[in-house]
Amino acid sequence: MAKRVLALLAAFAVVLTSSCLVFAEESSAKTEETVVLKEEESKEENENTSNEEKELPEEETEEEKKDEMLCDTFTLYVNVEKPEIENEIIIPSEMKIKLFSVEGELLGEESENITRDGWFAFEFSVPEYRIGTKFFAVAVEGTKSISYCEKEYGLHENFLAETFAYPDEEGKLVIYDEAYVSAKPLTGVDPWLEEAEKVVNDNKIKSDTPYLIWVSKSDFKVSVFLEREDGWECIKHFGCSIGAPDTPTITGQYKYIEQLKKWDYGTYYCGPIMRFYRGYAIHSTLLYNDGTDYDGRIGKMISHGCIRVRPENINWLMYYVPLNTKIYITN
């Protein structure tokens, strides 16, 4: 009996010991889990702190955006229009524009020499201002009028130009410290027209078609005429290049006898071709195979005898001037 009691007590002791060990392991695991959780919480806090620190530059970016709204220049882009009346030309002139604050203070005066149509930039250095500021601008010389926002302003008549900004699709700020206007230039009758008409009419030049071409070598100019009841009328003229001193362009009266697409020289070509005598022709300036300029010079003695004109002009000639038209070449 006593032995049986002792055996039961021994078994109970083993179970108790095992339970204690399991409890100890579970407690240790919970302690480790707690430590891990605390470490993760600490890591998250550090990451949050780091992210907050990284977000600080965004506030600086906003400040930079505010700085971008400050400017110290204003540019007025002026598109000088082509003459409205046929056979008129732009009279070379100096266009002057003044810029004022809305309070009437003169901020600057800029000028450009106008000899052609197209865009010109008038850039004014002004005291620092915030985008959204408005200026008064006024043309005081060298133009008939200025058009802005579909309204026309004459000389000495000011117009209000406004700067502005807006965010693009990516949220970047687009700044407009500029304005765009158009201008009617000073124009007059082209003096070349009367001179050219006098030359061909006084010399009683005839053509088998209603068209006539005159090449003046000394002026590096090609003139095109249309026959009227009272004689030849010059309808177009443009610059050209002619033969070099060792290979001069011939003079005399010839017929336009052949159309060719081009003369190919490998890396470059010229064309279209209006051949009028043997290897002599009117053709384009020299072009690379992609159509860009290989040698686009005009007003020079550089060819092997042919007459070179800009591509847009040879294309015009090919379109309007028929075969058998007289080509009159003088020194």
Short mmCIF file of C-alpha atoms in Angstrom, two decimals:
data_model
loop_
_atom_site.label_atom_id
_atom_site.label_comp_id
_atom_site.label_asym_id
_atom_site.label_seq_id
_atom_site.Cartn_x
_atom_site.Cartn_y
_atom_site.Cartn_z
CA MET A 1 0.00 0.00 0.00
CA ALA A 2 2.74 2.43 0.99
CA LYS A 3 4.61 1.70 -2.24
CA ARG A 4 1.50 2.54 -4.29
CA VAL A 5 1.12 5.92 -2.53
CA LEU A 6 4.75 6.76 -3.16
CA ALA A 7 4.37 5.92 -6.88
CA LEU A 8 1.36 8.22 -7.19
CA LEU A 9 3.21 11.05 -5.47
CA ALA A 10 6.18 10.60 -7.86
CA ALA A 11 3.93 10.76 -10.93
CA PHE A 12 2.21 13.90 -9.60
CA ALA A 13 5.62 15.50 -9.08
CA VAL A 14 6.57 14.80 -12.74
CA VAL A 15 3.33 16.31 -14.04
CA LEU A 16 3.75 19.34 -11.81
CA THR A 17 7.31 19.82 -13.01
CA SER A 18 6.23 19.56 -16.69
CA SER A 19 3.44 22.08 -16.15
CA CYS A 20 5.86 24.51 -14.57
CA LEU A 21 8.22 24.12 -17.51
CA VAL A 22 5.40 24.72 -20.02
CA PHE A 23 4.21 27.76 -18.07
CA ALA A 24 7.77 29.07 -17.98
CA GLU A 25 8.13 28.60 -21.76
CA GLU A 26 4.80 30.30 -22.43
CA SER A 27 5.77 33.18 -20.16
CA SER A 28 9.11 33.48 -21.94
CA ALA A 29 7.36 33.43 -25.37
CA LYS A 30 4.91 36.10 -24.23
CA THR A 31 7.82 38.18 -22.95
CA GLU A 32 9.61 37.82 -26.30
CA GLU A 33 6.38 38.65 -28.16
CA THR A 34 5.98 41.74 -26.00
CA VAL A 35 9.55 42.78 -26.77
CA VAL A 36 8.97 42.24 -30.52
CA LEU A 37 5.74 44.23 -30.41
CA LYS A 38 7.47 47.06 -28.56
CA GLU A 39 10.31 46.98 -31.10
CA GLU A 40 7.81 47.11 -34.00
CA GLU A 41 5.90 49.94 -32.33
CA SER A 42 9.19 51.77 -31.82
CA LYS A 43 10.11 51.15 -35.48
CA GLU A 44 6.73 52.45 -36.65
CA GLU A 45 7.14 55.54 -34.48
CA ASN A 46 10.61 56.11 -35.98
CA GLU A 47 9.26 55.64 -39.52
CA ASN A 48 6.40 58.05 -38.82
CA THR A 49 8.87 60.55 -37.43
CA SER A 50 11.08 60.02 -40.50
CA ASN A 51 8.11 60.47 -42.84
CA GLU A 52 7.11 63.65 -41.05
CA GLU A 53 10.67 64.89 -41.49
CA LYS A 54 10.53 63.97 -45.21
CA GLU A 55 7.29 65.91 -45.60
CA LEU A 56 8.95 69.10 -44.42
CA PRO A 57 10.52 69.88 -47.85
CA GLU A 58 6.99 69.99 -49.32
CA GLU A 59 6.38 73.06 -47.18
CA GLU A 60 9.61 74.46 -48.67
CA THR A 61 8.29 73.64 -52.15
CA GLU A 62 5.20 75.69 -51.42
CA GLU A 63 7.46 78.54 -50.40
CA GLU A 64 9.38 78.09 -53.64
CA LYS A 65 6.11 78.29 -55.53
CA LYS A 66 5.40 81.58 -53.82
CA ASP A 67 8.84 82.78 -54.92
CA GLU A 68 8.07 81.71 -58.48
CA MET A 69 5.19 84.17 -58.45
CA LEU A 70 7.70 87.01 -58.23
CA CYS A 71 9.19 88.35 -61.49
CA ASP A 72 11.36 91.26 -62.57
CA THR A 73 10.83 91.14 -66.35
CA PHE A 74 7.87 91.51 -68.66
CA THR A 75 8.00 90.51 -72.34
CA LEU A 76 5.69 91.74 -75.07
CA TYR A 77 5.74 89.48 -78.13
CA VAL A 78 4.68 91.34 -81.27
CA ASN A 79 3.61 89.58 -84.46
CA VAL A 80 4.20 92.00 -87.35
CA GLU A 81 1.58 91.21 -89.97
CA LYS A 82 2.12 90.93 -93.70
CA PRO A 83 0.92 93.89 -95.80
CA GLU A 84 -2.78 93.63 -96.53
CA ILE A 85 -2.61 95.18 -100.00
CA GLU A 86 -1.02 93.27 -102.89
CA ASN A 87 2.31 94.68 -104.11
CA GLU A 88 2.84 96.66 -100.92
CA ILE A 89 5.99 96.10 -98.90
CA ILE A 90 6.99 96.75 -95.30
CA ILE A 91 8.82 100.05 -94.98
CA PRO A 92 11.84 99.50 -92.70
CA SER A 93 11.21 101.34 -89.45
CA GLU A 94 12.03 101.35 -85.75
CA MET A 95 9.07 100.23 -83.64
CA LYS A 96 9.09 101.73 -80.12
CA ILE A 97 6.91 100.53 -77.26
CA LYS A 98 6.66 102.03 -73.76
CA LEU A 99 5.59 100.16 -70.62
CA PHE A 100 3.82 101.81 -67.66
CA SER A 101 2.53 100.67 -64.28
CA VAL A 102 -1.23 100.95 -63.76
CA GLU A 103 -0.44 104.02 -61.65
CA GLY A 104 1.10 105.64 -64.72
CA GLU A 105 4.81 105.31 -63.84
CA LEU A 106 7.07 104.78 -66.89
CA LEU A 107 8.85 101.44 -66.40
CA GLY A 108 10.77 101.23 -69.66
CA GLU A 109 11.00 101.77 -73.42
CA GLU A 110 12.16 99.14 -75.92
CA SER A 111 12.57 99.21 -79.72
CA GLU A 112 13.13 96.81 -82.61
CA ASN A 113 14.06 97.40 -86.25
CA ILE A 114 11.17 96.13 -88.36
CA THR A 115 12.16 95.05 -91.88
CA ARG A 116 9.93 91.97 -92.29
CA ASP A 117 6.80 90.31 -90.99
CA GLY A 118 6.97 87.81 -88.12
CA TRP A 119 7.55 87.75 -84.38
CA PHE A 120 9.62 90.24 -82.40
CA ALA A 121 10.25 90.28 -78.62
CA PHE A 122 10.24 93.46 -76.54
CA GLU A 123 11.68 92.56 -73.12
CA PHE A 124 11.35 95.04 -70.26
CA SER A 125 13.35 94.93 -67.02
CA VAL A 126 10.98 96.17 -64.32
CA PRO A 127 10.86 96.41 -60.49
CA GLU A 128 9.99 93.07 -58.89
CA TYR A 129 6.27 92.32 -59.03
CA ARG A 130 3.87 89.46 -58.26
CA ILE A 131 2.27 87.46 -61.09
CA GLY A 132 -1.22 88.82 -61.64
CA THR A 133 0.09 92.36 -61.96
CA LYS A 134 -1.16 94.43 -64.91
CA PHE A 135 0.77 96.85 -67.09
CA PHE A 136 -0.14 99.53 -69.59
CA ALA A 137 1.74 99.27 -72.92
CA VAL A 138 1.67 101.78 -75.77
CA ALA A 139 3.24 101.85 -79.25
CA VAL A 140 4.70 105.29 -79.90
CA GLU A 141 6.49 104.79 -83.24
CA GLY A 142 7.01 102.45 -86.19
CA THR A 143 3.56 100.85 -86.59
CA LYS A 144 0.05 101.75 -87.72
CA SER A 145 -1.70 99.97 -84.85
CA ILE A 146 -1.53 97.20 -82.24
CA SER A 147 -4.19 94.50 -81.82
CA TYR A 148 -4.67 92.85 -78.42
CA CYS A 149 -7.55 90.62 -77.28
CA GLU A 150 -9.44 91.31 -80.51
CA LYS A 151 -9.28 95.08 -80.05
CA GLU A 152 -7.20 97.50 -82.13
CA TYR A 153 -5.17 100.32 -80.57
CA GLY A 154 -3.62 103.18 -82.55
CA LEU A 155 -0.32 104.96 -81.92
CA HIS A 156 -0.12 106.50 -78.42
CA GLU A 157 -3.23 104.56 -77.35
CA ASN A 158 -2.39 102.36 -74.38
CA PHE A 159 -3.73 98.86 -73.74
CA LEU A 160 -3.83 96.81 -70.55
CA ALA A 161 -1.70 93.63 -70.46
CA GLU A 162 -2.08 91.18 -67.56
CA THR A 163 0.32 88.56 -66.18
CA PHE A 164 -1.07 85.31 -64.79
CA ALA A 165 -0.25 81.74 -63.69
CA TYR A 166 -2.05 78.39 -63.52
CA PRO A 167 -1.23 74.79 -62.50
CA ASP A 168 -0.78 72.27 -65.30
CA GLU A 169 -2.02 68.66 -65.26
CA GLU A 170 0.92 67.62 -63.07
CA GLY A 171 0.31 70.44 -60.63
CA LYS A 172 3.33 72.44 -61.76
CA LEU A 173 2.90 76.17 -61.89
CA VAL A 174 2.92 77.71 -65.39
CA ILE A 175 3.95 81.37 -65.30
CA TYR A 176 2.95 83.93 -67.94
CA ASP A 177 5.02 87.07 -67.40
CA GLU A 178 4.33 88.06 -71.01
CA ALA A 179 1.66 89.09 -73.49
CA TYR A 180 1.11 88.48 -77.22
CA VAL A 181 -0.09 91.13 -79.66
CA SER A 182 -0.11 91.76 -83.41
CA ALA A 183 0.95 94.93 -85.24
CA LYS A 184 0.20 96.47 -88.61
CA PRO A 185 3.53 97.66 -90.06
CA LEU A 186 4.21 100.79 -92.04
CA THR A 187 3.81 99.89 -95.70
CA GLY A 188 4.25 101.42 -99.13
CA VAL A 189 4.28 100.58 -102.82
CA ASP A 190 7.20 98.37 -103.83
CA PRO A 191 9.52 100.60 -105.93
CA TRP A 192 10.92 97.55 -107.75
CA LEU A 193 7.61 96.88 -109.50
CA GLU A 194 7.69 100.08 -111.57
CA GLU A 195 11.38 99.65 -112.40
CA ALA A 196 10.94 96.04 -113.51
CA GLU A 197 7.90 96.81 -115.65
CA LYS A 198 9.77 99.67 -117.35
CA VAL A 199 12.69 97.38 -118.30
CA VAL A 200 10.62 94.64 -119.98
CA ASN A 201 8.06 96.98 -121.58
CA ASP A 202 10.63 99.47 -122.92
CA ASN A 203 12.58 96.58 -124.42
CA LYS A 204 9.38 95.15 -125.95
CA ILE A 205 10.04 91.65 -124.62
CA LYS A 206 7.59 89.07 -125.98
CA SER A 207 6.57 85.66 -124.66
CA ASP A 208 4.61 82.75 -126.14
CA THR A 209 2.59 82.51 -122.93
CA PRO A 210 0.87 85.11 -120.71
CA TYR A 211 3.89 84.91 -118.39
CA LEU A 212 7.40 86.35 -118.59
CA ILE A 213 10.45 85.88 -116.35
CA TRP A 214 13.22 88.46 -116.07
CA VAL A 215 16.50 87.67 -114.27
CA SER A 216 18.60 90.70 -113.32
CA LYS A 217 22.07 89.40 -112.51
CA SER A 218 23.33 92.66 -111.01
CA ASP A 219 20.33 92.77 -108.63
CA PHE A 220 20.33 89.01 -107.92
CA LYS A 221 16.61 89.09 -108.57
CA VAL A 222 13.99 87.09 -110.47
CA SER A 223 10.84 88.97 -111.52
CA VAL A 224 7.66 87.37 -112.86
CA PHE A 225 5.20 89.24 -115.10
CA LEU A 226 1.65 88.68 -116.25
CA GLU A 227 0.48 90.07 -119.57
CA ARG A 228 -2.12 92.88 -119.43
CA GLU A 229 -3.73 94.97 -122.17
CA ASP A 230 -1.31 97.83 -121.54
CA GLY A 231 1.83 95.70 -121.15
CA TRP A 232 3.60 93.47 -118.64
CA GLU A 233 2.65 93.74 -114.94
CA CYS A 234 5.15 92.54 -112.34
CA ILE A 235 3.25 90.21 -110.02
CA LYS A 236 6.11 88.70 -108.01
CA HIS A 237 9.85 89.00 -107.44
CA PHE A 238 12.41 87.33 -105.19
CA GLY A 239 16.15 86.94 -104.71
CA CYS A 240 18.44 84.48 -106.47
CA SER A 241 22.02 83.33 -106.76
CA ILE A 242 23.80 83.15 -110.13
CA GLY A 243 26.89 81.65 -111.75
CA ALA A 244 30.32 82.05 -110.20
CA PRO A 245 32.81 84.31 -112.02
CA ASP A 246 34.45 81.26 -113.67
CA THR A 247 31.09 79.73 -114.64
CA PRO A 248 28.83 82.74 -115.29
CA THR A 249 25.12 82.69 -115.99
CA ILE A 250 24.47 83.38 -119.67
CA THR A 251 22.49 86.43 -120.81
CA GLY A 252 19.86 86.77 -123.53
CA GLN A 253 16.34 85.58 -124.28
CA TYR A 254 15.42 81.90 -123.91
CA LYS A 255 12.39 79.63 -123.64
CA TYR A 256 11.48 77.49 -120.69
CA ILE A 257 11.73 74.13 -122.47
CA GLU A 258 11.72 71.33 -119.91
CA GLN A 259 10.45 70.43 -116.45
CA LEU A 260 12.50 68.04 -114.33
CA LYS A 261 11.87 66.73 -110.83
CA LYS A 262 15.46 67.13 -109.61
CA TRP A 263 19.16 66.72 -110.26
CA ASP A 264 20.57 64.22 -107.77
CA TYR A 265 24.14 64.53 -106.45
CA GLY A 266 24.11 61.72 -103.89
CA THR A 267 24.05 63.42 -100.50
CA TYR A 268 22.21 66.47 -101.85
CA TYR A 269 20.07 67.56 -104.79
CA CYS A 270 18.41 70.56 -106.42
CA GLY A 271 14.90 70.65 -107.80
CA PRO A 272 12.42 71.12 -109.27
CA ILE A 273 14.19 72.15 -112.47
CA MET A 274 13.09 74.67 -115.13
CA ARG A 275 15.60 74.09 -117.94
CA PHE A 276 15.84 76.82 -120.58
CA TYR A 277 19.11 76.21 -122.53
CA ARG A 278 21.41 73.17 -122.62
CA GLY A 279 22.45 72.62 -118.97
CA TYR A 280 21.21 76.01 -117.82
CA ALA A 281 18.12 76.17 -115.64
CA ILE A 282 16.29 77.90 -112.82
CA HIS A 283 16.13 75.54 -109.86
CA SER A 284 16.06 75.38 -106.08
CA THR A 285 19.00 76.05 -103.82
CA LEU A 286 20.97 72.90 -102.88
CA LEU A 287 19.14 70.61 -100.48
CA TYR A 288 19.99 67.53 -98.44
CA ASN A 289 17.92 64.45 -99.24
CA ASP A 290 15.65 65.20 -96.26
CA GLY A 291 14.81 68.60 -97.78
CA THR A 292 16.88 70.77 -95.42
CA ASP A 293 19.44 73.28 -96.69
CA TYR A 294 22.76 71.99 -98.00
CA ASP A 295 23.56 75.43 -99.41
CA GLY A 296 20.69 77.89 -99.16
CA ARG A 297 22.61 81.05 -99.96
CA ILE A 298 20.88 83.75 -102.02
CA GLY A 299 22.41 86.88 -103.54
CA LYS A 300 25.73 85.19 -104.37
CA MET A 301 27.78 84.27 -107.46
CA ILE A 302 28.23 80.59 -106.59
CA SER A 303 26.59 78.28 -109.15
CA HIS A 304 27.91 76.56 -112.28
CA GLY A 305 25.74 78.91 -114.34
CA CYS A 306 22.24 78.07 -113.18
CA ILE A 307 19.91 80.42 -111.33
CA ARG A 308 19.17 79.26 -107.79
CA VAL A 309 16.07 80.38 -105.88
CA ARG A 310 14.55 79.33 -102.57
CA PRO A 311 12.45 76.10 -102.65
CA GLU A 312 9.17 77.92 -102.01
CA ASN A 313 9.85 80.20 -104.99
CA ILE A 314 10.77 77.47 -107.47
CA ASN A 315 7.64 75.60 -106.38
CA TRP A 316 5.58 78.72 -107.09
CA LEU A 317 7.18 79.09 -110.54
CA MET A 318 6.57 75.45 -111.40
CA TYR A 319 2.93 75.73 -110.39
CA TYR A 320 2.05 78.95 -112.26
CA VAL A 321 4.50 79.42 -115.14
CA PRO A 322 3.88 77.18 -118.20
CA LEU A 323 6.38 75.70 -120.61
CA ASN A 324 7.51 77.95 -123.50
CA THR A 325 7.49 81.04 -121.27
CA LYS A 326 10.20 83.56 -122.17
CA ILE A 327 13.15 83.81 -119.75
CA TYR A 328 14.95 87.13 -120.19
CA ILE A 329 18.41 87.39 -118.52
CA THR A 330 20.39 90.64 -118.30
CA ASN A 331 23.56 91.77 -116.64
#
